[in-house]
Amino acid sequence: MTADNKKIPRRRIGTHGPEASVLSLGSWHTYDRMDFADAVAMVRHAVDLGVNLFDVGVYGFPGHPPVFTDVLFSAIIRAAGVSRDEYLLSEKLWLEGYPEMSLREQMERALFRVGTDRADVAVLGDIRRDDLDLERLAGDLAELEADGLIGCWGVNNWSATAVTTIRRHALAAGSPGPQLAQLKYSPCRRSIPDGAPFAEVFAQGVSLEASDIMEGGILAGKIKPSREVGRDPGGVRERIVEAAAGIAKVAADLDATPAQVCVAFTLTHPATCTVLFGASRMEQLVDNAGALALLERVGAEHLRSLLEPFWVDKDVIDPEGP
């Protein structure tokens, strides 16, 4: 249980998605860096705390060593004694090879690796091309929903305009449309989720899934991360490194950890349905879960005011998004 002996609460994903725990576990090269028994114990404890959403997308590239995080997850979840109806599975769909590699083919391969027949959530990867046919994409997603391969879907780091456009096409195809937008969100990267363009997206019923909330561990105190860190929109990472000390000071004054402050901050956004983070140690999971008690003790408004000075991408990033 969490420090206050309460289960992690749940919020609905969008208007048509399932209820997900406000804290969820990601798999950015996570399980393949852990001792198997430790991973089983951590996942079991997460479920006992109330975590029910697991993102097991594969982050591998041609020419690089193969990645087995999702395959390991299938063994970990079974060894932890967690049945399929006890958790929500979130899978990634990549757009670089689409439509030559169909969404259906991608999803069937992903589900085969994880050992199940459906994904509760499918998240479309970044748009890195100018010729993407959003109308066709929406139609293909509607078919996957109709056939039961996915329960609902969302997007990762899309612009507000692209989200609105595919939502329009999806509704025409008989789909409820995107239910969540996975966006980088932290005390330092706020411009896109807190901007006016995405406020309109959220008003349409799309939820926010906060990700990269600690900048690859930098905001948790790992100033020089030993593993791969996500993209750096706006080139503000050095400023984030500088801000980390100030955030740590705020955390100390609140008798909390920097990680707890970051998690708690992302939960203050009214559109947040879940906060996605990776944990490779039990201690990280327990520490992050403590953010719920911190937020209840400090309050959202006060916490946001304390962290306002560390908003480093303000006036740097277009709030419209990528």
mmCIF file of C-alpha atoms in Angstrom:
data_model
loop_
_atom_site.group_PDB
_atom_site.id
_atom_site.type_symbol
_atom_site.label_atom_id
_atom_site.label_comp_id
_atom_site.label_asym_id
_atom_site.label_seq_id
_atom_site.Cartn_x
_atom_site.Cartn_y
_atom_site.Cartn_z
ATOM 1 C CA MET A 1 0.000 0.000 0.000
ATOM 2 C CA THR A 2 0.996 3.644 -0.318
ATOM 3 C CA ALA A 3 2.181 5.591 2.694
ATOM 4 C CA ASP A 4 -1.372 6.583 3.628
ATOM 5 C CA ASN A 5 -2.496 2.960 3.195
ATOM 6 C CA LYS A 6 -4.731 3.792 0.236
ATOM 7 C CA LYS A 7 -4.755 2.150 -3.148
ATOM 8 C CA ILE A 8 -3.463 4.264 -6.011
ATOM 9 C CA PRO A 9 -6.587 5.956 -7.422
ATOM 10 C CA ARG A 10 -7.812 5.579 -10.991
ATOM 11 C CA ARG A 11 -8.985 8.005 -13.628
ATOM 12 C CA ARG A 12 -10.732 7.309 -16.902
ATOM 13 C CA ILE A 13 -8.656 7.535 -20.074
ATOM 14 C CA GLY A 14 -10.493 10.017 -22.275
ATOM 15 C CA THR A 15 -14.229 9.546 -22.666
ATOM 16 C CA HIS A 16 -14.252 5.977 -23.992
ATOM 17 C CA GLY A 17 -11.158 4.407 -22.439
ATOM 18 C CA PRO A 18 -10.801 2.240 -19.334
ATOM 19 C CA GLU A 19 -10.055 3.470 -15.838
ATOM 20 C CA ALA A 20 -6.303 3.501 -15.327
ATOM 21 C CA SER A 21 -4.191 3.959 -12.237
ATOM 22 C CA VAL A 22 -2.834 7.508 -12.006
ATOM 23 C CA LEU A 23 0.639 5.966 -11.814
ATOM 24 C CA SER A 24 1.701 3.570 -14.571
ATOM 25 C CA LEU A 25 4.873 1.639 -15.333
ATOM 26 C CA GLY A 26 6.762 2.039 -18.596
ATOM 27 C CA SER A 27 9.376 -0.153 -20.229
ATOM 28 C CA TRP A 28 12.011 2.090 -21.813
ATOM 29 C CA HIS A 29 14.786 -0.572 -21.668
ATOM 30 C CA THR A 30 13.659 -1.327 -18.104
ATOM 31 C CA TYR A 31 13.072 -5.025 -17.550
ATOM 32 C CA ASP A 32 16.112 -6.031 -19.595
ATOM 33 C CA ARG A 33 18.258 -4.149 -17.061
ATOM 34 C CA MET A 34 16.828 -5.939 -14.013
ATOM 35 C CA ASP A 35 17.373 -9.215 -12.224
ATOM 36 C CA PHE A 36 14.329 -11.315 -13.113
ATOM 37 C CA ALA A 37 13.333 -12.046 -9.513
ATOM 38 C CA ASP A 38 13.622 -8.352 -8.625
ATOM 39 C CA ALA A 39 11.431 -7.430 -11.592
ATOM 40 C CA VAL A 40 8.791 -9.956 -10.556
ATOM 41 C CA ALA A 41 8.752 -8.620 -7.002
ATOM 42 C CA MET A 42 8.496 -5.024 -8.217
ATOM 43 C CA VAL A 43 5.639 -5.699 -10.624
ATOM 44 C CA ARG A 44 3.787 -7.705 -7.974
ATOM 45 C CA HIS A 45 4.191 -4.848 -5.500
ATOM 46 C CA ALA A 46 3.048 -2.317 -8.106
ATOM 47 C CA VAL A 47 -0.156 -4.259 -8.687
ATOM 48 C CA ASP A 48 -0.690 -4.560 -4.932
ATOM 49 C CA LEU A 49 -0.333 -0.774 -4.673
ATOM 50 C CA GLY A 50 -3.030 -0.361 -7.306
ATOM 51 C CA VAL A 51 -1.032 0.102 -10.514
ATOM 52 C CA ASN A 52 -2.986 -1.464 -13.375
ATOM 53 C CA LEU A 53 -1.483 0.149 -16.513
ATOM 54 C CA PHE A 54 1.745 -1.165 -18.047
ATOM 55 C CA ASP A 55 3.304 0.320 -21.180
ATOM 56 C CA VAL A 56 5.417 -2.361 -22.863
ATOM 57 C CA GLY A 57 6.301 -0.715 -26.149
ATOM 58 C CA VAL A 58 9.460 -1.917 -27.892
ATOM 59 C CA TYR A 59 12.113 0.768 -28.313
ATOM 60 C CA GLY A 60 14.546 -0.874 -30.726
ATOM 61 C CA PHE A 61 15.933 0.126 -34.103
ATOM 62 C CA PRO A 62 17.291 -1.736 -37.139
ATOM 63 C CA GLY A 63 21.013 -2.345 -36.802
ATOM 64 C CA HIS A 64 20.909 -2.140 -33.023
ATOM 65 C CA PRO A 65 20.957 -5.130 -30.648
ATOM 66 C CA PRO A 66 17.522 -6.785 -30.300
ATOM 67 C CA VAL A 67 15.335 -5.662 -27.414
ATOM 68 C CA PHE A 68 13.441 -8.130 -25.224
ATOM 69 C CA THR A 69 11.795 -5.897 -22.629
ATOM 70 C CA ASP A 70 8.290 -6.782 -23.794
ATOM 71 C CA VAL A 71 9.052 -10.510 -23.980
ATOM 72 C CA LEU A 72 10.461 -10.351 -20.472
ATOM 73 C CA PHE A 73 7.349 -8.525 -19.285
ATOM 74 C CA SER A 74 5.187 -11.438 -20.436
ATOM 75 C CA ALA A 75 7.203 -13.775 -18.212
ATOM 76 C CA ILE A 76 7.385 -11.291 -15.332
ATOM 77 C CA ILE A 77 3.642 -10.665 -15.198
ATOM 78 C CA ARG A 78 2.931 -14.413 -15.184
ATOM 79 C CA ALA A 79 5.539 -15.105 -12.505
ATOM 80 C CA ALA A 80 4.024 -12.301 -10.421
ATOM 81 C CA GLY A 81 0.701 -14.148 -10.509
ATOM 82 C CA VAL A 82 -1.135 -11.300 -12.253
ATOM 83 C CA SER A 83 -3.947 -12.448 -14.539
ATOM 84 C CA ARG A 84 -4.704 -10.661 -17.793
ATOM 85 C CA ASP A 85 -7.928 -9.171 -16.480
ATOM 86 C CA GLU A 86 -6.027 -7.513 -13.607
ATOM 87 C CA TYR A 87 -3.989 -5.129 -15.740
ATOM 88 C CA LEU A 88 -4.191 -2.856 -18.776
ATOM 89 C CA LEU A 89 -1.660 -3.311 -21.560
ATOM 90 C CA SER A 90 -0.448 -0.298 -23.534
ATOM 91 C CA GLU A 91 1.425 -0.982 -26.773
ATOM 92 C CA LYS A 92 3.249 1.322 -29.187
ATOM 93 C CA LEU A 93 2.590 1.517 -32.933
ATOM 94 C CA TRP A 94 5.292 3.105 -35.079
ATOM 95 C CA LEU A 95 4.636 5.205 -38.163
ATOM 96 C CA GLU A 96 7.996 5.160 -39.930
ATOM 97 C CA GLY A 97 7.159 2.060 -42.013
ATOM 98 C CA TYR A 98 3.430 2.707 -42.366
ATOM 99 C CA PRO A 99 1.459 1.839 -44.495
ATOM 100 C CA GLU A 100 3.882 -0.682 -46.048
ATOM 101 C CA MET A 101 3.912 -2.344 -42.642
ATOM 102 C CA SER A 102 0.290 -2.191 -41.578
ATOM 103 C CA LEU A 103 -0.882 -1.310 -38.098
ATOM 104 C CA ARG A 104 -2.495 -4.740 -37.890
ATOM 105 C CA GLU A 105 0.771 -6.514 -38.654
ATOM 106 C CA GLN A 106 2.612 -4.407 -36.099
ATOM 107 C CA MET A 107 0.002 -5.013 -33.418
ATOM 108 C CA GLU A 108 -0.221 -8.750 -34.052
ATOM 109 C CA ARG A 109 3.568 -9.036 -33.750
ATOM 110 C CA ALA A 110 3.584 -6.982 -30.555
ATOM 111 C CA LEU A 111 0.809 -9.042 -28.986
ATOM 112 C CA PHE A 112 2.573 -12.275 -29.960
ATOM 113 C CA ARG A 113 5.738 -11.089 -28.161
ATOM 114 C CA VAL A 114 3.763 -10.206 -25.032
ATOM 115 C CA GLY A 115 1.648 -13.348 -25.177
ATOM 116 C CA THR A 116 -1.849 -11.905 -25.299
ATOM 117 C CA ASP A 117 -4.562 -11.248 -27.862
ATOM 118 C CA ARG A 118 -5.397 -7.594 -27.261
ATOM 119 C CA ALA A 119 -4.004 -4.252 -26.190
ATOM 120 C CA ASP A 120 -6.181 -2.077 -23.996
ATOM 121 C CA VAL A 121 -4.402 1.021 -25.301
ATOM 122 C CA ALA A 122 -2.351 1.560 -28.468
ATOM 123 C CA VAL A 123 -0.180 4.671 -28.654
ATOM 124 C CA LEU A 124 0.955 5.953 -32.045
ATOM 125 C CA GLY A 125 4.583 7.045 -32.147
ATOM 126 C CA ASP A 126 5.920 10.443 -33.169
ATOM 127 C CA ILE A 127 5.140 11.844 -36.601
ATOM 128 C CA ARG A 128 8.528 12.192 -38.302
ATOM 129 C CA ARG A 129 7.324 12.589 -41.913
ATOM 130 C CA ASP A 130 5.274 14.991 -44.010
ATOM 131 C CA ASP A 131 3.309 12.490 -46.090
ATOM 132 C CA LEU A 132 1.352 10.696 -43.372
ATOM 133 C CA ASP A 133 -2.250 10.035 -44.439
ATOM 134 C CA LEU A 134 -4.201 10.743 -41.250
ATOM 135 C CA GLU A 135 -7.535 9.772 -42.803
ATOM 136 C CA ARG A 136 -6.231 6.335 -43.771
ATOM 137 C CA LEU A 137 -4.569 5.965 -40.371
ATOM 138 C CA ALA A 138 -7.820 6.766 -38.577
ATOM 139 C CA GLY A 139 -9.670 4.191 -40.672
ATOM 140 C CA ASP A 140 -7.105 1.484 -39.917
ATOM 141 C CA LEU A 141 -7.334 2.231 -36.193
ATOM 142 C CA ALA A 142 -11.128 2.042 -36.328
ATOM 143 C CA GLU A 143 -10.808 -1.450 -37.841
ATOM 144 C CA LEU A 144 -8.460 -2.585 -35.062
ATOM 145 C CA GLU A 145 -10.955 -1.298 -32.503
ATOM 146 C CA ALA A 146 -13.874 -3.016 -34.224
ATOM 147 C CA ASP A 147 -11.960 -6.301 -34.358
ATOM 148 C CA GLY A 148 -11.033 -6.128 -30.666
ATOM 149 C CA LEU A 149 -7.252 -5.976 -31.128
ATOM 150 C CA ILE A 150 -7.168 -2.622 -29.328
ATOM 151 C CA GLY A 151 -9.530 -1.118 -26.812
ATOM 152 C CA CYS A 152 -8.659 2.513 -27.455
ATOM 153 C CA TRP A 153 -5.768 4.539 -28.809
ATOM 154 C CA GLY A 154 -3.763 7.690 -28.341
ATOM 155 C CA VAL A 155 -0.752 9.543 -29.729
ATOM 156 C CA ASN A 156 2.780 10.321 -28.583
ATOM 157 C CA ASN A 157 4.188 13.852 -28.939
ATOM 158 C CA TRP A 158 1.873 14.962 -31.751
ATOM 159 C CA SER A 159 0.916 18.565 -32.409
ATOM 160 C CA ALA A 160 -2.467 19.774 -31.232
ATOM 161 C CA THR A 161 -3.506 20.321 -34.856
ATOM 162 C CA ALA A 162 -2.598 16.742 -35.827
ATOM 163 C CA VAL A 163 -4.572 15.363 -32.864
ATOM 164 C CA THR A 164 -7.618 17.424 -33.797
ATOM 165 C CA THR A 165 -7.337 16.397 -37.459
ATOM 166 C CA ILE A 166 -7.106 12.657 -36.834
ATOM 167 C CA ARG A 167 -9.896 12.906 -34.297
ATOM 168 C CA ARG A 168 -12.154 14.357 -36.983
ATOM 169 C CA HIS A 169 -11.268 11.536 -39.381
ATOM 170 C CA ALA A 170 -11.700 8.932 -36.635
ATOM 171 C CA LEU A 171 -15.194 10.118 -35.748
ATOM 172 C CA ALA A 172 -16.132 9.896 -39.427
ATOM 173 C CA ALA A 173 -14.803 6.310 -39.477
ATOM 174 C CA GLY A 174 -16.938 5.316 -36.497
ATOM 175 C CA SER A 175 -14.169 5.453 -33.880
ATOM 176 C CA PRO A 176 -14.309 7.526 -30.693
ATOM 177 C CA GLY A 177 -10.933 8.940 -31.744
ATOM 178 C CA PRO A 178 -7.788 9.449 -29.704
ATOM 179 C CA GLN A 179 -8.360 9.045 -25.982
ATOM 180 C CA LEU A 180 -4.981 10.230 -24.730
ATOM 181 C CA ALA A 181 -1.978 12.299 -25.721
ATOM 182 C CA GLN A 182 1.322 11.107 -24.308
ATOM 183 C CA LEU A 183 3.402 14.271 -23.864
ATOM 184 C CA LYS A 184 6.654 15.200 -22.198
ATOM 185 C CA TYR A 185 5.660 16.947 -18.977
ATOM 186 C CA SER A 186 7.722 17.997 -15.988
ATOM 187 C CA PRO A 187 8.394 21.074 -13.857
ATOM 188 C CA CYS A 188 10.823 22.100 -16.621
ATOM 189 C CA ARG A 189 8.953 21.061 -19.798
ATOM 190 C CA ARG A 190 5.485 22.549 -19.561
ATOM 191 C CA SER A 191 4.832 24.665 -22.648
ATOM 192 C CA ILE A 192 2.966 22.076 -24.725
ATOM 193 C CA PRO A 193 0.670 20.438 -22.115
ATOM 194 C CA ASP A 194 0.021 23.800 -20.412
ATOM 195 C CA GLY A 195 -0.484 25.727 -23.669
ATOM 196 C CA ALA A 196 -3.719 26.958 -25.213
ATOM 197 C CA PRO A 197 -3.678 24.635 -28.281
ATOM 198 C CA PHE A 198 -3.677 21.491 -26.148
ATOM 199 C CA ALA A 199 -6.181 23.002 -23.736
ATOM 200 C CA GLU A 200 -8.619 22.787 -26.658
ATOM 201 C CA VAL A 201 -7.620 19.172 -27.302
ATOM 202 C CA PHE A 202 -8.184 18.270 -23.657
ATOM 203 C CA ALA A 203 -11.548 20.060 -23.735
ATOM 204 C CA GLN A 204 -12.597 17.598 -26.470
ATOM 205 C CA GLY A 205 -12.191 14.760 -23.958
ATOM 206 C CA VAL A 206 -8.636 13.679 -24.733
ATOM 207 C CA SER A 207 -6.604 12.893 -21.606
ATOM 208 C CA LEU A 208 -2.956 13.643 -20.850
ATOM 209 C CA GLU A 209 -0.507 10.822 -20.212
ATOM 210 C CA ALA A 210 2.517 12.533 -18.687
ATOM 211 C CA SER A 211 5.830 11.012 -19.759
ATOM 212 C CA ASP A 212 9.558 11.701 -19.488
ATOM 213 C CA ILE A 213 8.690 13.377 -16.222
ATOM 214 C CA MET A 214 12.222 13.229 -14.781
ATOM 215 C CA GLU A 215 14.153 13.901 -17.995
ATOM 216 C CA GLY A 216 15.778 10.481 -18.022
ATOM 217 C CA GLY A 217 16.569 10.700 -14.304
ATOM 218 C CA ILE A 218 18.200 14.148 -14.396
ATOM 219 C CA LEU A 219 15.489 15.721 -12.238
ATOM 220 C CA ALA A 220 15.736 12.803 -9.812
ATOM 221 C CA GLY A 221 19.411 13.586 -9.222
ATOM 222 C CA LYS A 222 21.169 11.654 -12.009
ATOM 223 C CA ILE A 223 22.802 14.657 -13.645
ATOM 224 C CA LYS A 224 24.757 12.423 -16.043
ATOM 225 C CA PRO A 225 22.420 9.533 -16.939
ATOM 226 C CA SER A 226 24.167 6.304 -17.876
ATOM 227 C CA ARG A 227 21.446 5.253 -20.327
ATOM 228 C CA GLU A 228 19.726 6.724 -23.353
ATOM 229 C CA VAL A 229 17.597 9.808 -22.710
ATOM 230 C CA GLY A 230 14.677 10.957 -24.871
ATOM 231 C CA ARG A 231 14.714 13.775 -27.397
ATOM 232 C CA ASP A 232 15.487 17.345 -26.302
ATOM 233 C CA PRO A 233 12.925 19.662 -27.963
ATOM 234 C CA GLY A 234 14.115 23.250 -27.853
ATOM 235 C CA GLY A 235 17.632 22.267 -26.814
ATOM 236 C CA VAL A 236 16.938 23.063 -23.153
ATOM 237 C CA ARG A 237 18.505 20.029 -21.490
ATOM 238 C CA GLU A 238 21.459 21.956 -20.076
ATOM 239 C CA ARG A 239 19.039 24.391 -18.495
ATOM 240 C CA ILE A 240 17.157 21.426 -17.040
ATOM 241 C CA VAL A 241 20.397 20.133 -15.535
ATOM 242 C CA GLU A 242 20.863 23.549 -13.926
ATOM 243 C CA ALA A 243 17.279 23.550 -12.642
ATOM 244 C CA ALA A 244 17.654 20.134 -11.006
ATOM 245 C CA ALA A 245 19.455 21.579 -7.974
ATOM 246 C CA GLY A 246 16.664 24.087 -7.360
ATOM 247 C CA ILE A 247 13.994 21.404 -7.628
ATOM 248 C CA ALA A 248 15.972 19.262 -5.185
ATOM 249 C CA LYS A 249 15.970 22.225 -2.766
ATOM 250 C CA VAL A 250 12.183 22.559 -3.068
ATOM 251 C CA ALA A 251 11.864 18.833 -2.409
ATOM 252 C CA ALA A 252 14.071 18.999 0.676
ATOM 253 C CA ASP A 253 12.042 21.910 2.052
ATOM 254 C CA LEU A 254 8.895 19.792 1.587
ATOM 255 C CA ASP A 255 10.512 16.756 3.255
ATOM 256 C CA ALA A 256 10.189 14.890 -0.024
ATOM 257 C CA THR A 257 12.415 13.560 -2.791
ATOM 258 C CA PRO A 258 12.919 15.259 -6.172
ATOM 259 C CA ALA A 259 11.247 12.286 -7.871
ATOM 260 C CA GLN A 260 8.164 12.680 -5.679
ATOM 261 C CA VAL A 261 7.992 16.374 -6.519
ATOM 262 C CA CYS A 262 8.130 15.628 -10.252
ATOM 263 C CA VAL A 263 5.440 12.957 -10.086
ATOM 264 C CA ALA A 264 3.215 15.122 -7.898
ATOM 265 C CA PHE A 265 3.608 18.079 -10.256
ATOM 266 C CA THR A 266 2.387 16.115 -13.276
ATOM 267 C CA LEU A 267 -0.688 15.023 -11.341
ATOM 268 C CA THR A 268 -1.689 18.671 -10.871
ATOM 269 C CA HIS A 269 -2.669 19.034 -14.528
ATOM 270 C CA PRO A 270 -6.469 18.720 -14.735
ATOM 271 C CA ALA A 271 -6.268 16.577 -17.893
ATOM 272 C CA THR A 272 -3.815 14.020 -16.493
ATOM 273 C CA CYS A 273 -5.211 10.493 -16.484
ATOM 274 C CA THR A 274 -1.918 8.760 -15.665
ATOM 275 C CA VAL A 275 1.771 9.478 -15.080
ATOM 276 C CA LEU A 276 4.112 7.103 -16.899
ATOM 277 C CA PHE A 277 7.508 6.354 -15.421
ATOM 278 C CA GLY A 278 10.105 3.632 -15.584
ATOM 279 C CA ALA A 279 11.362 1.930 -12.444
ATOM 280 C CA SER A 280 14.205 -0.568 -12.346
ATOM 281 C CA ARG A 281 14.340 -0.868 -8.550
ATOM 282 C CA MET A 282 11.684 -1.468 -5.917
ATOM 283 C CA GLU A 283 12.896 1.627 -4.083
ATOM 284 C CA GLN A 284 12.076 3.809 -7.090
ATOM 285 C CA LEU A 285 8.547 2.454 -7.299
ATOM 286 C CA VAL A 286 7.885 3.007 -3.596
ATOM 287 C CA ASP A 287 9.417 6.476 -3.679
ATOM 288 C CA ASN A 288 7.349 7.565 -6.687
ATOM 289 C CA ALA A 289 4.155 6.256 -5.108
ATOM 290 C CA GLY A 290 4.870 8.579 -2.186
ATOM 291 C CA ALA A 291 4.076 11.506 -4.504
ATOM 292 C CA LEU A 292 0.375 10.957 -3.868
ATOM 293 C CA ALA A 293 0.725 11.693 -0.161
ATOM 294 C CA LEU A 294 2.959 14.671 -0.951
ATOM 295 C CA LEU A 295 0.380 16.200 -3.273
ATOM 296 C CA GLU A 296 -2.380 15.703 -0.732
ATOM 297 C CA ARG A 297 -0.236 17.338 1.958
ATOM 298 C CA VAL A 298 1.046 20.316 -0.062
ATOM 299 C CA GLY A 299 -1.783 20.978 -2.496
ATOM 300 C CA ALA A 300 -1.674 21.417 -6.250
ATOM 301 C CA GLU A 301 -1.734 25.213 -6.380
ATOM 302 C CA HIS A 302 1.066 25.649 -3.863
ATOM 303 C CA LEU A 303 3.239 23.004 -5.497
ATOM 304 C CA ARG A 304 2.863 24.579 -8.927
ATOM 305 C CA SER A 305 3.801 28.004 -7.546
ATOM 306 C CA LEU A 306 6.929 26.590 -5.901
ATOM 307 C CA LEU A 307 8.018 25.036 -9.198
ATOM 308 C CA GLU A 308 7.155 27.968 -11.466
ATOM 309 C CA PRO A 309 10.782 29.286 -11.517
ATOM 310 C CA PHE A 310 11.984 26.038 -13.104
ATOM 311 C CA TRP A 311 9.797 26.204 -16.230
ATOM 312 C CA VAL A 312 12.730 26.342 -18.647
ATOM 313 C CA ASP A 313 10.976 25.794 -21.987
ATOM 314 C CA LYS A 314 8.644 28.754 -21.476
ATOM 315 C CA ASP A 315 8.757 31.017 -24.564
ATOM 316 C CA VAL A 316 11.157 28.481 -26.169
ATOM 317 C CA ILE A 317 8.759 25.781 -27.365
ATOM 318 C CA ASP A 318 5.677 26.397 -29.490
ATOM 319 C CA PRO A 319 2.708 25.248 -27.369
ATOM 320 C CA GLU A 320 1.124 23.867 -30.537
ATOM 321 C CA GLY A 321 3.555 20.979 -30.233
ATOM 322 C CA PRO A 322 5.807 19.127 -32.681
#
